[in-house]
XYZ file of C-alpha atoms in Angstrom:
545
model
C -8.218 12.372 4.817
C -4.336 13.032 3.809
C -3.522 9.526 5.261
C -6.478 8.143 3.795
C -5.914 9.333 0.035
C -2.080 7.841 0.363
C -3.503 4.354 1.605
C -6.009 4.412 -1.366
C -3.071 5.305 -3.618
C -0.883 2.513 -2.409
C -3.645 0.051 -2.893
C -4.340 1.407 -6.388
C -0.905 1.136 -7.217
C -0.869 -2.407 -6.572
C -4.468 -3.134 -7.593
C -3.369 -6.534 -9.463
C -2.189 -7.900 -6.288
C -5.366 -7.222 -4.655
C -7.219 -8.670 -7.443
C -5.087 -11.703 -7.772
C -5.884 -12.414 -4.053
C -9.520 -11.751 -4.317
C -9.468 -14.381 -7.132
C -7.796 -16.920 -5.354
C -10.319 -16.300 -2.629
C -13.227 -16.646 -5.150
C -11.919 -19.787 -6.886
C -11.464 -21.111 -3.315
C -14.876 -20.483 -2.255
C -16.197 -21.874 -5.787
C -14.375 -25.255 -5.168
C -15.711 -25.302 -1.573
C -19.233 -24.557 -2.536
C -19.602 -26.913 -5.729
C -17.260 -29.745 -4.449
C -18.681 -30.238 -1.189
C -21.732 -32.073 -0.494
C -24.608 -31.980 2.122
C -23.631 -31.308 5.506
C -25.595 -32.851 8.523
C -25.429 -31.515 12.181
C -26.570 -33.744 15.048
C -27.521 -32.025 18.375
C -27.176 -33.576 22.208
C -28.407 -31.648 25.020
C -26.773 -31.955 28.553
C -28.352 -30.084 31.665
C -26.987 -29.098 35.130
C -28.231 -30.620 38.178
C -29.104 -27.654 40.280
C -30.792 -27.795 43.833
C -29.427 -24.775 45.656
C -28.008 -21.998 43.392
C -29.714 -19.233 41.231
C -30.349 -19.498 37.793
C -27.916 -16.982 36.741
C -25.170 -18.893 38.453
C -26.054 -22.045 36.401
C -26.115 -20.231 32.985
C -22.639 -18.947 33.738
C -21.489 -22.703 34.630
C -23.002 -23.946 31.602
C -20.911 -21.646 29.597
C -17.765 -22.667 31.407
C -18.752 -26.354 30.674
C -19.380 -25.409 26.963
C -15.476 -23.481 26.733
C -14.057 -26.772 28.447
C -15.472 -29.131 25.792
C -14.574 -26.804 23.079
C -10.783 -26.806 24.384
C -9.010 -28.959 21.608
C -6.673 -31.298 23.479
C -9.612 -32.090 25.880
C -11.987 -32.507 23.157
C -9.477 -34.782 21.369
C -9.031 -37.247 24.360
C -12.719 -37.382 24.663
C -13.006 -38.066 21.093
C -10.763 -41.093 21.252
C -12.606 -42.086 24.347
C -16.020 -42.295 22.498
C -14.458 -43.509 19.014
C -15.633 -40.372 17.058
C -14.277 -40.275 13.551
C -11.484 -37.517 12.847
C -13.597 -35.810 9.967
C -16.255 -35.208 12.444
C -16.463 -31.649 13.680
C -17.380 -31.188 17.270
C -18.696 -27.794 18.806
C -20.156 -26.876 22.072
C -22.660 -24.065 22.986
C -25.067 -22.989 25.612
C -28.773 -22.460 25.434
C -29.905 -18.604 25.573
C -31.086 -18.481 29.299
C -30.618 -21.655 30.347
C -28.692 -24.159 32.276
C -28.160 -26.319 29.321
C -24.778 -27.363 27.246
C -25.776 -28.119 23.592
C -23.388 -30.414 21.722
C -23.181 -30.495 17.937
C -21.461 -32.725 15.930
C -21.171 -32.206 11.826
C -20.396 -34.818 9.158
C -21.292 -35.731 5.820
C -23.427 -38.627 6.746
C -26.533 -37.962 8.823
C -26.325 -41.459 10.976
C -22.558 -40.685 12.101
C -23.811 -36.951 13.131
C -26.257 -38.125 15.517
C -24.083 -40.959 16.891
C -21.209 -38.644 17.371
C -23.174 -35.846 19.132
C -24.923 -38.411 21.559
C -21.535 -39.958 22.232
C -19.472 -36.814 22.631
C -22.112 -35.535 25.336
C -22.208 -38.880 27.110
C -18.341 -38.984 27.357
C -18.162 -35.525 28.327
C -20.913 -36.063 31.028
C -19.104 -39.178 32.155
C -15.596 -37.714 32.500
C -16.921 -34.585 34.216
C -19.072 -36.648 36.616
C -16.193 -38.751 37.601
C -14.195 -35.799 38.432
C -17.046 -34.080 40.364
C -17.607 -37.698 42.559
C -14.164 -37.873 42.866
C -13.709 -34.512 44.768
C -16.567 -35.201 46.660
C -15.278 -38.460 47.831
C -12.413 -36.714 49.068
C -14.089 -34.171 51.047
C -16.335 -37.031 52.875
C -13.148 -38.878 53.414
C -11.614 -36.029 55.353
C -14.811 -35.307 57.225
C -14.842 -39.220 58.244
C -11.380 -38.766 59.474
C -12.265 -35.693 61.988
C -15.611 -37.810 62.913
C -13.573 -40.932 63.783
C -11.550 -38.755 66.174
C -14.376 -37.502 68.089
C -15.571 -40.993 68.403
C -12.387 -42.359 69.716
C -12.025 -39.406 72.243
C -15.587 -40.126 73.407
C -14.514 -43.920 74.462
C -12.194 -42.429 77.080
C -14.581 -39.847 78.493
C -17.256 -40.286 81.451
C -20.875 -40.658 80.013
C -21.405 -37.261 81.464
C -19.440 -34.207 81.212
C -18.911 -31.002 79.411
C -16.024 -32.310 77.243
C -18.239 -35.318 76.317
C -21.067 -33.061 75.385
C -18.682 -31.131 73.391
C -17.402 -34.179 71.442
C -20.745 -35.754 70.886
C -22.175 -32.143 69.220
C -19.030 -32.339 67.004
C -19.292 -35.626 65.876
C -22.970 -35.522 64.954
C -22.626 -32.322 63.432
C -19.728 -33.972 60.834
C -22.072 -36.709 60.242
C -24.654 -34.562 59.046
C -22.283 -32.846 56.643
C -21.324 -36.013 55.159
C -24.650 -37.276 54.609
C -25.510 -33.882 52.711
C -22.525 -34.309 50.517
C -23.543 -37.991 49.747
C -27.209 -36.895 48.986
C -26.261 -33.751 46.902
C -25.728 -33.920 43.225
C -25.621 -30.341 42.662
C -23.413 -29.356 39.422
C -23.249 -32.732 37.827
C -24.213 -33.105 34.462
C -27.032 -34.891 33.154
C -28.160 -36.016 29.487
C -31.504 -34.221 28.963
C -31.849 -35.106 25.302
C -29.440 -37.735 23.506
C -30.814 -37.187 20.087
C -32.120 -33.652 19.449
C -32.313 -34.236 15.771
C -30.111 -33.901 12.522
C -30.114 -30.926 10.324
C -28.754 -31.078 6.913
C -27.426 -27.970 5.098
C -26.278 -27.432 1.458
C -23.664 -24.790 0.705
C -24.644 -21.619 -0.472
C -22.788 -20.663 -3.372
C -23.904 -16.860 -3.523
C -23.021 -16.267 0.172
C -19.589 -18.301 -0.003
C -18.455 -16.009 -3.322
C -19.520 -12.586 -1.393
C -17.714 -13.528 1.863
C -14.742 -14.657 -0.248
C -14.559 -11.541 -2.354
C -14.931 -9.052 0.708
C -12.136 -11.303 2.703
C -10.236 -11.408 -0.524
C -10.247 -7.909 -1.040
C -9.431 -6.850 2.767
C -6.439 -9.142 2.390
C -5.527 -8.195 -0.654
C -5.486 -4.621 0.411
C -3.266 -5.345 3.392
C -0.812 -7.315 1.259
C -0.752 -4.233 -0.764
C -0.102 -1.761 2.002
C 2.597 -4.061 3.089
C 4.158 -4.193 -0.397
C 4.094 -0.594 -0.551
C 5.980 -0.144 2.796
C 8.591 -2.345 1.595
C 9.171 -0.865 -1.681
C 10.200 2.472 -0.064
C 8.814 4.486 -2.665
C 7.844 8.278 -2.628
C 4.611 8.593 -4.154
C 2.874 11.545 -2.796
C 3.931 15.555 -1.505
C 3.581 14.409 2.102
C 6.119 11.710 1.649
C 8.463 13.873 -0.101
C 7.971 16.530 2.483
C 8.557 14.117 5.144
C 11.567 12.585 3.721
C 13.203 15.281 1.584
C 12.135 18.387 3.139
C 11.139 19.789 -0.388
C 7.734 21.436 -1.475
C 5.925 19.777 -4.378
C 5.030 22.077 -7.066
C 2.437 19.792 -8.813
C 1.360 16.235 -9.091
C 1.207 15.106 -12.648
C -0.999 11.845 -13.178
C -0.870 9.132 -15.870
C -2.642 9.803 -19.048
C -4.331 7.254 -21.571
C -7.893 8.411 -21.702
C -9.828 11.602 -22.562
C -10.514 12.864 -19.115
C -7.019 11.445 -17.897
C -5.275 13.521 -20.634
C -7.346 16.685 -19.864
C -6.269 16.444 -16.310
C -2.690 15.868 -17.143
C -2.548 18.919 -19.521
C -4.125 20.825 -16.888
C -1.560 20.013 -14.262
C 1.413 20.915 -16.830
C -0.288 24.037 -17.491
C -0.185 24.869 -13.553
C 3.500 23.680 -13.628
C 4.496 26.139 -16.284
C 2.446 28.784 -14.218
C 4.343 28.034 -11.196
C 7.682 28.711 -13.356
C 6.293 31.745 -14.911
C 5.205 33.249 -11.435
C 8.659 32.403 -9.972
C 11.145 35.168 -8.780
C 13.297 34.665 -11.441
C 14.640 37.629 -13.660
C 14.608 37.281 -17.105
C 16.654 35.627 -19.120
C 16.317 32.463 -16.769
C 17.563 29.149 -16.921
C 16.063 26.081 -15.403
C 17.271 22.378 -15.070
C 15.091 19.051 -15.054
C 16.769 16.366 -13.535
C 15.730 13.200 -11.564
C 17.321 10.720 -9.313
C 17.112 7.992 -11.730
C 16.288 7.690 -15.167
C 12.647 8.199 -16.374
C 10.607 9.342 -19.025
C 9.076 11.831 -16.872
C 12.499 14.336 -17.119
C 11.784 14.906 -20.838
C 7.853 15.370 -20.383
C 8.465 17.778 -17.720
C 11.186 19.786 -19.457
C 9.087 19.896 -22.663
C 5.712 20.809 -20.856
C 7.449 23.690 -19.212
C 8.992 24.955 -22.529
C 5.763 24.514 -24.467
C 3.399 25.938 -22.126
C 5.435 29.117 -21.423
C 6.075 29.164 -25.085
C 2.292 29.308 -25.835
C 1.865 32.362 -23.549
C 4.533 34.466 -25.538
C 7.725 33.761 -23.584
C 10.352 33.022 -25.840
C 11.779 29.548 -24.583
C 14.677 27.064 -25.480
C 14.431 23.386 -24.805
C 18.040 21.913 -24.490
C 18.127 18.166 -24.432
C 21.462 17.599 -22.358
C 20.841 14.039 -21.869
C 23.215 12.651 -24.443
C 22.642 9.146 -23.564
C 19.714 8.876 -26.016
C 21.067 10.898 -28.844
C 21.987 9.399 -32.098
C 25.006 9.498 -34.295
C 23.593 9.370 -37.982
C 21.139 11.967 -39.274
C 20.760 13.725 -36.183
C 20.863 17.689 -36.142
C 23.827 19.134 -34.481
C 23.026 19.646 -30.634
C 24.539 19.907 -27.444
C 27.172 17.076 -28.033
C 28.402 19.051 -31.102
C 28.603 22.341 -29.200
C 30.406 20.972 -26.116
C 32.947 18.816 -28.352
C 33.680 21.107 -31.506
C 35.984 24.146 -31.616
C 34.438 25.473 -35.159
C 31.947 28.015 -35.568
C 28.197 26.810 -35.048
C 25.367 29.092 -36.360
C 22.201 29.335 -34.688
C 20.516 27.826 -37.675
C 22.344 24.974 -37.397
C 21.996 24.251 -33.858
C 18.564 25.341 -32.668
C 15.753 23.711 -34.494
C 12.191 25.045 -34.514
C 9.998 23.516 -31.792
C 6.205 23.030 -31.854
C 5.543 26.602 -30.898
C 6.262 29.604 -32.660
C 8.054 31.137 -29.696
C 9.946 27.705 -28.910
C 13.305 26.308 -30.053
C 14.823 23.024 -29.426
C 18.595 21.972 -29.053
C 18.717 18.575 -29.676
C 21.221 16.172 -27.773
C 23.394 15.886 -31.251
C 26.648 13.518 -31.407
C 26.710 10.900 -28.530
C 29.411 10.039 -26.476
C 30.021 6.858 -24.830
C 31.245 8.672 -21.593
C 30.309 12.294 -22.023
C 31.476 13.390 -18.731
C 34.585 14.837 -20.517
C 32.510 17.239 -22.283
C 30.528 18.813 -19.564
C 33.287 21.069 -18.347
C 32.702 24.286 -16.212
C 33.560 26.491 -19.312
C 31.432 24.598 -22.003
C 28.347 24.205 -19.733
C 28.762 28.119 -18.945
C 28.974 28.623 -22.970
C 25.838 26.602 -23.614
C 23.956 28.362 -20.890
C 25.089 31.856 -22.264
C 23.605 30.679 -25.434
C 20.371 29.882 -24.008
C 20.220 33.436 -22.188
C 21.082 35.262 -25.882
C 18.435 32.970 -27.504
C 15.428 32.875 -25.118
C 13.755 34.404 -22.158
C 13.520 31.272 -20.525
C 16.026 27.935 -20.977
C 14.877 24.879 -19.834
C 17.586 22.219 -20.034
C 16.887 18.468 -19.564
C 19.807 16.764 -17.820
C 20.855 13.201 -17.106
C 19.839 11.609 -13.681
C 21.931 13.241 -10.977
C 22.618 10.014 -9.301
C 23.504 8.136 -12.392
C 25.331 10.789 -14.129
C 28.120 12.914 -12.488
C 28.052 15.516 -15.225
C 24.360 16.402 -14.285
C 25.549 17.952 -11.116
C 27.797 20.579 -13.453
C 24.655 21.517 -15.245
C 22.637 22.070 -12.080
C 25.184 24.166 -10.870
C 25.380 26.515 -13.574
C 21.440 27.142 -13.807
C 18.974 29.464 -11.672
C 16.770 26.837 -10.451
C 16.484 22.909 -10.348
C 13.069 21.209 -10.814
C 13.258 17.643 -9.308
C 11.598 15.015 -10.939
C 10.004 12.238 -8.655
C 8.550 9.178 -10.737
C 6.140 7.816 -8.661
C 6.264 4.402 -10.030
C 10.156 3.700 -9.833
C 11.492 6.707 -7.350
C 12.937 5.103 -3.902
C 13.567 7.366 -0.853
C 17.212 6.598 -0.665
C 17.688 7.711 -4.142
C 15.786 11.020 -3.908
C 17.819 11.860 -0.871
C 21.047 11.217 -2.496
C 19.717 13.392 -5.404
C 19.308 15.879 -2.891
C 22.628 15.609 -1.410
C 24.260 15.961 -4.673
C 22.194 19.110 -5.471
C 23.097 20.680 -2.147
C 26.899 19.598 -2.741
C 26.749 21.761 -6.139
C 25.097 24.654 -4.149
C 22.135 24.443 -6.683
C 18.854 26.048 -5.580
C 15.872 23.707 -5.772
C 12.576 25.618 -7.240
C 10.564 22.412 -5.940
C 9.867 18.715 -6.719
C 7.262 17.457 -9.493
C 5.744 13.981 -8.777
C 4.821 12.543 -12.085
C 3.178 8.928 -13.448
C 4.942 9.056 -16.933
C 2.601 6.415 -18.532
C 0.844 8.552 -21.107
C -0.781 5.706 -23.061
C -2.541 2.508 -21.976
C -0.573 -0.743 -22.445
C -0.909 -2.247 -26.008
C -1.445 -6.078 -26.423
C 1.653 -8.078 -27.624
C -0.332 -10.898 -29.284
C -3.813 -10.833 -30.726
C -5.244 -13.163 -28.378
C -4.661 -10.413 -25.359
C -6.561 -7.524 -27.093
C -9.865 -8.487 -25.306
C -8.230 -8.317 -21.856
C -6.213 -5.541 -22.357
C -9.471 -3.730 -23.929
C -11.163 -4.596 -20.562
C -7.853 -3.706 -18.618
C -8.066 -0.270 -20.326
C -11.570 0.190 -19.448
C -11.301 -0.217 -15.981
C -8.224 1.846 -15.553
C -9.969 4.553 -17.292
C -12.883 4.655 -15.270
C -11.335 3.954 -11.873
C -8.308 6.365 -12.412
C -10.383 9.342 -13.036
C -12.171 8.688 -9.595
C -8.912 8.294 -7.804
C -7.367 11.207 -9.484
C -9.945 13.535 -8.542
C -9.925 12.226 -4.955
C -6.274 13.154 -4.891
C -6.496 16.613 -5.837
C -5.354 19.329 -3.607
C -7.741 21.854 -1.763
C -6.181 24.787 -3.707
C -6.407 22.773 -7.412
C -9.604 22.919 -9.664
C -11.322 19.620 -10.131
C -12.993 20.482 -13.388
C -12.180 21.780 -16.991
C -14.374 24.384 -18.838
C -16.149 23.336 -22.002
C -14.090 25.875 -24.262
C -10.638 24.102 -23.144
C -8.112 23.689 -26.002
C -7.647 20.633 -28.048
C -6.324 17.519 -25.870
C -2.963 16.603 -26.634
C -0.097 14.530 -24.931
C 3.241 16.036 -23.796
C 5.545 13.723 -24.761
C 8.987 13.923 -26.683
C 8.558 15.044 -30.072
C 11.085 14.262 -32.982
C 13.052 17.225 -34.090
C 11.546 19.039 -36.996
C 13.031 20.674 -40.014
C 15.010 23.819 -38.970
C 13.885 27.223 -39.856
C 15.155 30.444 -39.478
C 15.729 31.764 -36.103
C 13.635 34.824 -35.229
C 14.806 37.962 -35.830
C 15.382 38.960 -32.245
C 17.971 36.207 -31.656
C 20.320 37.863 -33.751
C 20.770 37.194 -37.433
C 23.561 35.078 -38.423
C 25.003 34.608 -35.397
C 27.850 32.016 -34.970
C 28.807 30.603 -31.533
C 31.537 28.394 -30.241
C 32.001 27.703 -26.379
C 35.368 29.325 -26.741
C 33.915 32.405 -27.945
C 31.242 32.692 -25.755
C 33.589 31.807 -22.782
C 35.838 34.869 -23.545
C 32.536 37.092 -23.261
C 31.869 35.840 -19.668
C 33.622 37.062 -16.515
C 36.291 35.080 -15.421
C 36.411 33.331 -11.862
C 39.503 33.270 -9.727
C 40.389 29.767 -10.943
C 40.295 30.845 -14.353
C 37.070 29.410 -15.495
C 34.196 31.317 -16.552
C 30.518 32.051 -15.144
C 27.502 33.453 -16.763
């Protein structure tokens, strides 16, 4: 069942390839059905002359004759000899239980079809019988040589005697065999009915469309599976276990419709439960990273922080991906903390989150190359701030394969959540991400499979609105079926009527700052140097949380 589910997911991911191939097949069927006229089929019947064989033997022989006539090189030679046009289709078959060969010729003209069937049957009969007679004549010639040797020997023998009697009996026996061969016609072909009638058939559009649609879907599915194999993407927990040796915590489906959003929200809650039940002492820090850039990293990080906050845990979301931050009008954030030596207040650097127990540290000032900011001591100070401000700190990091600084962050936290974007993640990139995490001695909590598309595509031009509406409707209905089909056996497949209001877990803009909670420490002022001094120094002079 898992293998079937994987194949269905591959086909569904390339559904537009399947649809395109099926559409081409249907268009070809329409062109053939309405562009072609009547087709006429003429028949001619040959029979096998049988005098000393069982009927079952003749039926088997007739099948061999039909296969011989259907052999294209031989058929082309007979076609030339009989003068049959090239656009005429010739086919041979047998009767159900008789020694008969039926020759059919199909053409757009009834007279041509009838004449072609008769001409091909006669040409086949003449060619086969000529070869049959040639073989018989060679056998007779060999027997005549033996007979003549006996007659020559008799000329030198006395009229009476044992050798004379033997030679005479031998000559007479050979002559009898020659006479039998000359009289035997068993196995020769004869024309039983030169023209057995002409039948006209018109194309059946309905049948052709059904067959074309079925064939197009099958061919499109094969093409989709082949394309999925060439892409080398990671799309399910079985492939992640096989290639990475990592457990998958949860699979996040795409959103867009009401049912898809509910399922997506449910999976995010399950992920938050996994983090909450993990063997992590509080305060704890978790980094969320991906092999390559994906929106799923931000979605997963915010979902963990928000849903843990809903259950009353103080959470801090740290957006350490400085590539997407701005330079003007942005609140102070990670970039400011890592690059500044001045005192920064909690109220200035921590913004209020969407939940009362959640705070957010934005990216802040952007650097063209942020690698110089992510020193070991600077990241240690950042993690220390998170430990003092919240029970659970969730750090959204840059893609670990694209940004070396992400390795420093992952080495400083307690656990790593690896985000696998099923729409873009390749096996080679995921393996490299695991290698880099192992090199940094980071501990993986597990992998997340996510389709980050949370909204249906919107049309760029008014003329496309109808098509996009149809596409969104089909995607809504069918994606729900495939999402439910792909659920794990241990996951619930339904929601209760009293579920919370639907919402998207997307990146939200920073809201105006509000005072930090009292338990964080009022009026706290922190710098990376101050926090670094409070940490235990390591042997190389750096500090660890």
